[in-house]
PDB file of C-alpha atoms in Angstrom:
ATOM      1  CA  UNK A   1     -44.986 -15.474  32.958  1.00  0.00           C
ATOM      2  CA  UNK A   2     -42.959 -14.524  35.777  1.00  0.00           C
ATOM      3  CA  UNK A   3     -39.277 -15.544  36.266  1.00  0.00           C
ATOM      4  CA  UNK A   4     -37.922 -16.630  39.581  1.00  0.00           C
ATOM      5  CA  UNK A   5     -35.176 -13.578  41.224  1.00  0.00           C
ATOM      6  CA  UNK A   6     -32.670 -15.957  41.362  1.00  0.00           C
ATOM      7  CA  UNK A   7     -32.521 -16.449  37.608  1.00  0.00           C
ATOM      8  CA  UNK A   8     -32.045 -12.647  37.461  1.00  0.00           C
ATOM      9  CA  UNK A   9     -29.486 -12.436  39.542  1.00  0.00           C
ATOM     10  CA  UNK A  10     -27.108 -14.798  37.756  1.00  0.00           C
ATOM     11  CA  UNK A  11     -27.986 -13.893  34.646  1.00  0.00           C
ATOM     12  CA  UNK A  12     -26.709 -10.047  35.488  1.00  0.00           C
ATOM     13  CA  UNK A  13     -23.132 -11.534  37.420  1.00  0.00           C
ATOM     14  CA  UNK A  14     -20.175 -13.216  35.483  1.00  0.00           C
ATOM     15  CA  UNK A  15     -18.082 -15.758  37.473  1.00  0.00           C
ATOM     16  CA  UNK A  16     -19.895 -14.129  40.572  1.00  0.00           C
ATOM     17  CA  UNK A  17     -18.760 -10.337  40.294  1.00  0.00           C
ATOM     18  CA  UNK A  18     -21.716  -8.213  38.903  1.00  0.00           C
ATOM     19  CA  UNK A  19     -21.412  -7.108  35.329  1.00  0.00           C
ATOM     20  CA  UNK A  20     -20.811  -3.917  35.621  1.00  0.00           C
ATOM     21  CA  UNK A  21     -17.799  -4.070  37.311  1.00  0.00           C
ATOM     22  CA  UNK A  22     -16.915  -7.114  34.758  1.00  0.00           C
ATOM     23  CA  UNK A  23     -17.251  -4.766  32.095  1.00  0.00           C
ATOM     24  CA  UNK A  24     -15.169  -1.803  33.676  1.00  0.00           C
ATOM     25  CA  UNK A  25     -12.350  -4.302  34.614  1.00  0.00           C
ATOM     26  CA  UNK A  26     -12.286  -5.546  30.936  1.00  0.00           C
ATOM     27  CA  UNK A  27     -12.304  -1.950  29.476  1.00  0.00           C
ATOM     28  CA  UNK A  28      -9.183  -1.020  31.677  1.00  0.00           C
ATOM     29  CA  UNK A  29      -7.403  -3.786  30.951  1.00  0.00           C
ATOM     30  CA  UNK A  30      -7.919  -3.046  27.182  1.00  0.00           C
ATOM     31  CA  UNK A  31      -6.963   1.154  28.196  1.00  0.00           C
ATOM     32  CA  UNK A  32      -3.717  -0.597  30.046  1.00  0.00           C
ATOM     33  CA  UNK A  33      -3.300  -2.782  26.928  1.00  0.00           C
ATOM     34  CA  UNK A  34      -3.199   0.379  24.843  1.00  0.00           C
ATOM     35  CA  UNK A  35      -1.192   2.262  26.690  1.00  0.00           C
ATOM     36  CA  UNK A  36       1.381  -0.168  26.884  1.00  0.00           C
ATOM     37  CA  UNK A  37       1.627  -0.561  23.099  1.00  0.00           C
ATOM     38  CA  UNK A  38       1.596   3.119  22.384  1.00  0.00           C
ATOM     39  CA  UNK A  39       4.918   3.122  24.987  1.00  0.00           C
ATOM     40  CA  UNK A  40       6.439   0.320  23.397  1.00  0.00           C
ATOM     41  CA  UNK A  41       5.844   2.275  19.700  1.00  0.00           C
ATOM     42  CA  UNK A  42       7.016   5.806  21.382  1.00  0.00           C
ATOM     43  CA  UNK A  43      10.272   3.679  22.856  1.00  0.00           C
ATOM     44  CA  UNK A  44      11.262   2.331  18.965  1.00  0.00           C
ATOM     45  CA  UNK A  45      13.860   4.489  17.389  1.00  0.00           C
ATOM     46  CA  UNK A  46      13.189   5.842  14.067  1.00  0.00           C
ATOM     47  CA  UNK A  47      14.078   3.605  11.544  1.00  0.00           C
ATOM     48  CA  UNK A  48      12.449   0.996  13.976  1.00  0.00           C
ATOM     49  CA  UNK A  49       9.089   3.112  13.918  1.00  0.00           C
ATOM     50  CA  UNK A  50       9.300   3.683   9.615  1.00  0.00           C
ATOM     51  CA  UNK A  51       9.869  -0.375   9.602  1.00  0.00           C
ATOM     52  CA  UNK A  52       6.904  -0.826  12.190  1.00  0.00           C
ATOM     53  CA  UNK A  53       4.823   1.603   9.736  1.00  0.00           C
ATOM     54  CA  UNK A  54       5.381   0.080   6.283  1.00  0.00           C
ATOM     55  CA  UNK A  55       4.624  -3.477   7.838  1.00  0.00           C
ATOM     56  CA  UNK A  56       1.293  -2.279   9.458  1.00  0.00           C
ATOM     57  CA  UNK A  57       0.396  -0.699   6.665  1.00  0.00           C
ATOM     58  CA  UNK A  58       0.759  -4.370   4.329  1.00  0.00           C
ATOM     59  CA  UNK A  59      -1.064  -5.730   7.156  1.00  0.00           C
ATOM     60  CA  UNK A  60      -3.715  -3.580   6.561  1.00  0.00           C
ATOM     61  CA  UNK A  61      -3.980  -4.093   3.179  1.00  0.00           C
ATOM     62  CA  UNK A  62      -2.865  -0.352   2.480  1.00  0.00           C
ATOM     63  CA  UNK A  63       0.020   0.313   0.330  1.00  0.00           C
ATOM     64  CA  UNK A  64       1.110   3.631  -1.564  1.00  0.00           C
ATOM     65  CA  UNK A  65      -1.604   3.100  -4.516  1.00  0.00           C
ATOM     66  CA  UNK A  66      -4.057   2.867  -1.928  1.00  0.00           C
ATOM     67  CA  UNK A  67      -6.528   1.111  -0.058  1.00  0.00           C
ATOM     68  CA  UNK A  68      -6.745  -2.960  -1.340  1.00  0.00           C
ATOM     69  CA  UNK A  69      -9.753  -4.212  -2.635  1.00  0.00           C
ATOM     70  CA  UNK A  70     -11.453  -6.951  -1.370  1.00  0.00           C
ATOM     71  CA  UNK A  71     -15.153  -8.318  -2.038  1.00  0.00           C
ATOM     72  CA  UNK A  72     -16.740  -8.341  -5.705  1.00  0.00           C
ATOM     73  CA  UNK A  73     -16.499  -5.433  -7.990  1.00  0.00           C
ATOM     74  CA  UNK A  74     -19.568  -3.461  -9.117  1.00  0.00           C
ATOM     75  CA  UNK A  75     -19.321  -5.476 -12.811  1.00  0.00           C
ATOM     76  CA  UNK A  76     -19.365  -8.642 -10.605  1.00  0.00           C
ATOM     77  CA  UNK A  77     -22.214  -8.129  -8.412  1.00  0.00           C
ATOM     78  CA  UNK A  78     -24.358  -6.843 -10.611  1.00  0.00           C
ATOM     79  CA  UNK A  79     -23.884 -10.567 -12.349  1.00  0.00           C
ATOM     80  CA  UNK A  80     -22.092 -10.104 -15.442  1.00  0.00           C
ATOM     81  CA  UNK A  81     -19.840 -13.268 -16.177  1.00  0.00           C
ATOM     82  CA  UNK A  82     -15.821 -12.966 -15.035  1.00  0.00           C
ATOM     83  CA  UNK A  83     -14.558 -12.612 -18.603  1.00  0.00           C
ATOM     84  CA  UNK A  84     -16.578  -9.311 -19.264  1.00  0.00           C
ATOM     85  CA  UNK A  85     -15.837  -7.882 -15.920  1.00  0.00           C
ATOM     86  CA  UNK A  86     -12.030  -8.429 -16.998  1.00  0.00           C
ATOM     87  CA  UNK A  87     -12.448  -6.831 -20.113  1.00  0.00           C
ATOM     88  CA  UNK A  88     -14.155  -3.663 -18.292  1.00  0.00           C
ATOM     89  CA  UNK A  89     -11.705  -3.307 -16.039  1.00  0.00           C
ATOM     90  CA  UNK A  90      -9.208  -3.073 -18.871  1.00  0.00           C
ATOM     91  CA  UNK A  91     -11.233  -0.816 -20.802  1.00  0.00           C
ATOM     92  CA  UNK A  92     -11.377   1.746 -17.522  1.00  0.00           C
ATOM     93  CA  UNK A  93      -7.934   1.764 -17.090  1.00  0.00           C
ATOM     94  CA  UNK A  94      -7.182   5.366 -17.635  1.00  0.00           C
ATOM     95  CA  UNK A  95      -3.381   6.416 -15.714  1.00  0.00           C
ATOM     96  CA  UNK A  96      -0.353   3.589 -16.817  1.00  0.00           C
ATOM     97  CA  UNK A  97       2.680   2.943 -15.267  1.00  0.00           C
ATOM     98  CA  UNK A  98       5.822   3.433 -17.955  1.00  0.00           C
ATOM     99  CA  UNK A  99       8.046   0.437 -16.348  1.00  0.00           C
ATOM    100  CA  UNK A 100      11.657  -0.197 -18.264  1.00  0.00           C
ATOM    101  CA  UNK A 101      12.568  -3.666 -18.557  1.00  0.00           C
ATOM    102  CA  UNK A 102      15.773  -3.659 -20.029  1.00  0.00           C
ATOM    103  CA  UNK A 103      17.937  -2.002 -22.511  1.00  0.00           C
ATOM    104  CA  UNK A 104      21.189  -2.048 -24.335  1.00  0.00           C
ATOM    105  CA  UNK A 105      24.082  -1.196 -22.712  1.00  0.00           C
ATOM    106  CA  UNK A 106      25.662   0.857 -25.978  1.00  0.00           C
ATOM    107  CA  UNK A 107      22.514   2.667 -25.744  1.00  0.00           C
ATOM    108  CA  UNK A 108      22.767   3.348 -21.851  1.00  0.00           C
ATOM    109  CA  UNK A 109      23.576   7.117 -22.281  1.00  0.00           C
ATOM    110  CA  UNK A 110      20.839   8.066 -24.733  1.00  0.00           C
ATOM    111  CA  UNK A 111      17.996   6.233 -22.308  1.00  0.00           C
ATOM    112  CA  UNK A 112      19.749   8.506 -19.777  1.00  0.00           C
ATOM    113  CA  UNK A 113      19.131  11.623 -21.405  1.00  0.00           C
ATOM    114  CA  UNK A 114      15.881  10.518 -22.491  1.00  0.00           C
ATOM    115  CA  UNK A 115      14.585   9.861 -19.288  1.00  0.00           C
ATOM    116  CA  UNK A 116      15.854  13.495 -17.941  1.00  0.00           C
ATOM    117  CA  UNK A 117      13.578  14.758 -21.033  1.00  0.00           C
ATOM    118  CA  UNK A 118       9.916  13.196 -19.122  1.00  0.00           C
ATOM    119  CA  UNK A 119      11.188  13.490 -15.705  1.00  0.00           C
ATOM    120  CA  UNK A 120      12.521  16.333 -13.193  1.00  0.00           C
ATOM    121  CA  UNK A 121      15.530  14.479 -12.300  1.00  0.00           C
ATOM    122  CA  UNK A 122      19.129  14.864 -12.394  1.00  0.00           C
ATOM    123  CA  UNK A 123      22.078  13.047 -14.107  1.00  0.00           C
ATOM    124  CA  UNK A 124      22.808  11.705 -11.452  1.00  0.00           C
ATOM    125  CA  UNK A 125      19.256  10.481 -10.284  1.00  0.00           C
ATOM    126  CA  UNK A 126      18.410   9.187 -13.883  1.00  0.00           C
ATOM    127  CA  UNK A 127      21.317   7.379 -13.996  1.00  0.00           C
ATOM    128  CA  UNK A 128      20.704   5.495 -10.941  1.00  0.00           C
ATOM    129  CA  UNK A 129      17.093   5.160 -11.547  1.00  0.00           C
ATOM    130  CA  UNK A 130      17.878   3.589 -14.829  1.00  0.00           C
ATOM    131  CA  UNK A 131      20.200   1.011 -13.788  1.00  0.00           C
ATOM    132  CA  UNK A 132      18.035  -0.394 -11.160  1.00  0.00           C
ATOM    133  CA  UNK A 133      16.364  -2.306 -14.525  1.00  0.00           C
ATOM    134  CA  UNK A 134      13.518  -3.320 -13.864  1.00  0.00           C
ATOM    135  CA  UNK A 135      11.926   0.164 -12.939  1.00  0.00           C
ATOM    136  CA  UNK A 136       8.975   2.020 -12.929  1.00  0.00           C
ATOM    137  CA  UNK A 137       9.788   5.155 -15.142  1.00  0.00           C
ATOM    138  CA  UNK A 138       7.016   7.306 -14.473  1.00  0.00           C
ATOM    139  CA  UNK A 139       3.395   6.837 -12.892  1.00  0.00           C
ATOM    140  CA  UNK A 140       0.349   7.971 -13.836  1.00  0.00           C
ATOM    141  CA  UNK A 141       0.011   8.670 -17.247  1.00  0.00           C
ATOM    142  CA  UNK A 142      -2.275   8.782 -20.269  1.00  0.00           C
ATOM    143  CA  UNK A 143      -2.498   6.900 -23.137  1.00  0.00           C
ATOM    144  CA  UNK A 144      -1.610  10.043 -25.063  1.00  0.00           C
ATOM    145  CA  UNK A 145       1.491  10.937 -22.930  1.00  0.00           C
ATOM    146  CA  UNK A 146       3.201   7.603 -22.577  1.00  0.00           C
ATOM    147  CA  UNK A 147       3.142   6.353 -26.148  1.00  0.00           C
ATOM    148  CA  UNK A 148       5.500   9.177 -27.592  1.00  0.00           C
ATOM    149  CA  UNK A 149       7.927   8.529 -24.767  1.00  0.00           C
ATOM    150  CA  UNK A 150       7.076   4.472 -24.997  1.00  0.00           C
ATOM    151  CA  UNK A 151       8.285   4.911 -28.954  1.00  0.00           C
ATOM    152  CA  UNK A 152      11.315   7.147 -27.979  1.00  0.00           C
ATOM    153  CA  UNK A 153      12.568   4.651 -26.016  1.00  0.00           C
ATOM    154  CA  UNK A 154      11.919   1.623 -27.943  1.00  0.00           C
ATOM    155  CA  UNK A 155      13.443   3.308 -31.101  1.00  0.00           C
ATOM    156  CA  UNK A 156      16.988   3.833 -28.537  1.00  0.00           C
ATOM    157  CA  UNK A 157      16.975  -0.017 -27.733  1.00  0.00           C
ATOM    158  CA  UNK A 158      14.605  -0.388 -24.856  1.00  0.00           C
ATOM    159  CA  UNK A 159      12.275  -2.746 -23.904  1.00  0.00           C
ATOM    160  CA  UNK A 160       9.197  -0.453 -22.049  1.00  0.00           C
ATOM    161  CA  UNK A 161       5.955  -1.503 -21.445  1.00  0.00           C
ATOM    162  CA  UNK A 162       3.338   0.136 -19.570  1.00  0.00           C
ATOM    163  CA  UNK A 163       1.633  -1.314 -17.102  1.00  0.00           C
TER     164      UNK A 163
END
């Protein structure tokens, strides 16, 4: 089967240039699209550029625990039903979150020095960090090392969970 030149011909040119040069034109207009947003970024100030950062970043999915997750775990595509997959999840989770809900004001002082004990901060840190209620205390810990701090803290008036 032979097909005629002609057919060729168009089927190699886009709106009657040839495609090579179609495809150069388009890849410099994407270089000169580029460059201009890389001068419009290097022409932001500074607080500008942390703003632009942190909001491309949540566009991205990324945030400071990491990369999001998206698609079916490995408990869910391997066909297990939803509820187990749940209940595996929970059993995996290893690191907690020690987040303070509330507490009571007589008791403000104690919570204070308490939170100075598991943390390297100041007074003056720990103070502010604890009246910004709700608040994540500390990150990243065991079982084991959160529930003597989690009791502490109840038995001064606290209400701590992890999460």
């Amino acid at each position: 089967m032979r097909i005629p030149t002609k057919s060729l011909t168009s089927l190699f040119t886009l709106t009657g240039k040839p495609l090579a040069r179609t495809l150069c034109t388009a890849a410099e207009t994407r270089t000169q699209k580029l460059e201009r947003i890389a001068d419009e970024i290097r022409d932001l100030t500074k607080l500008e550029r942390y703003d632009y950062s942190v909001l491309w970043r949540h566009k991205m999915g990324l945030n400071k625990y990491g990369p999001a997750v998206s698609g079916l775990g490995p408990s869910a595509a391997s066909g297990s039903g939803a509820g187990s997959g749940v209940e595996a999840k929970a059993a995996e989770k290893s690191a907690f979150d020690l987040k303070l809900e509330k507490y009571d004001a007589a008791a403000k002082i104690k919570i204070i020095k308490e939170v100075r004990t598991f943390t390297d901060l100041g007074l003056k840190e720990a103070k502010e960090l604890v009246e910004k209620v709700p608040v994540v205390l500390k990150k990243g810990l065991t079982k084991e090392e959160a529930d003597p701090i989690l009791a502490k803290l109840k038995e001064l008036g606290a209400t701590v969970v992890l999460e």
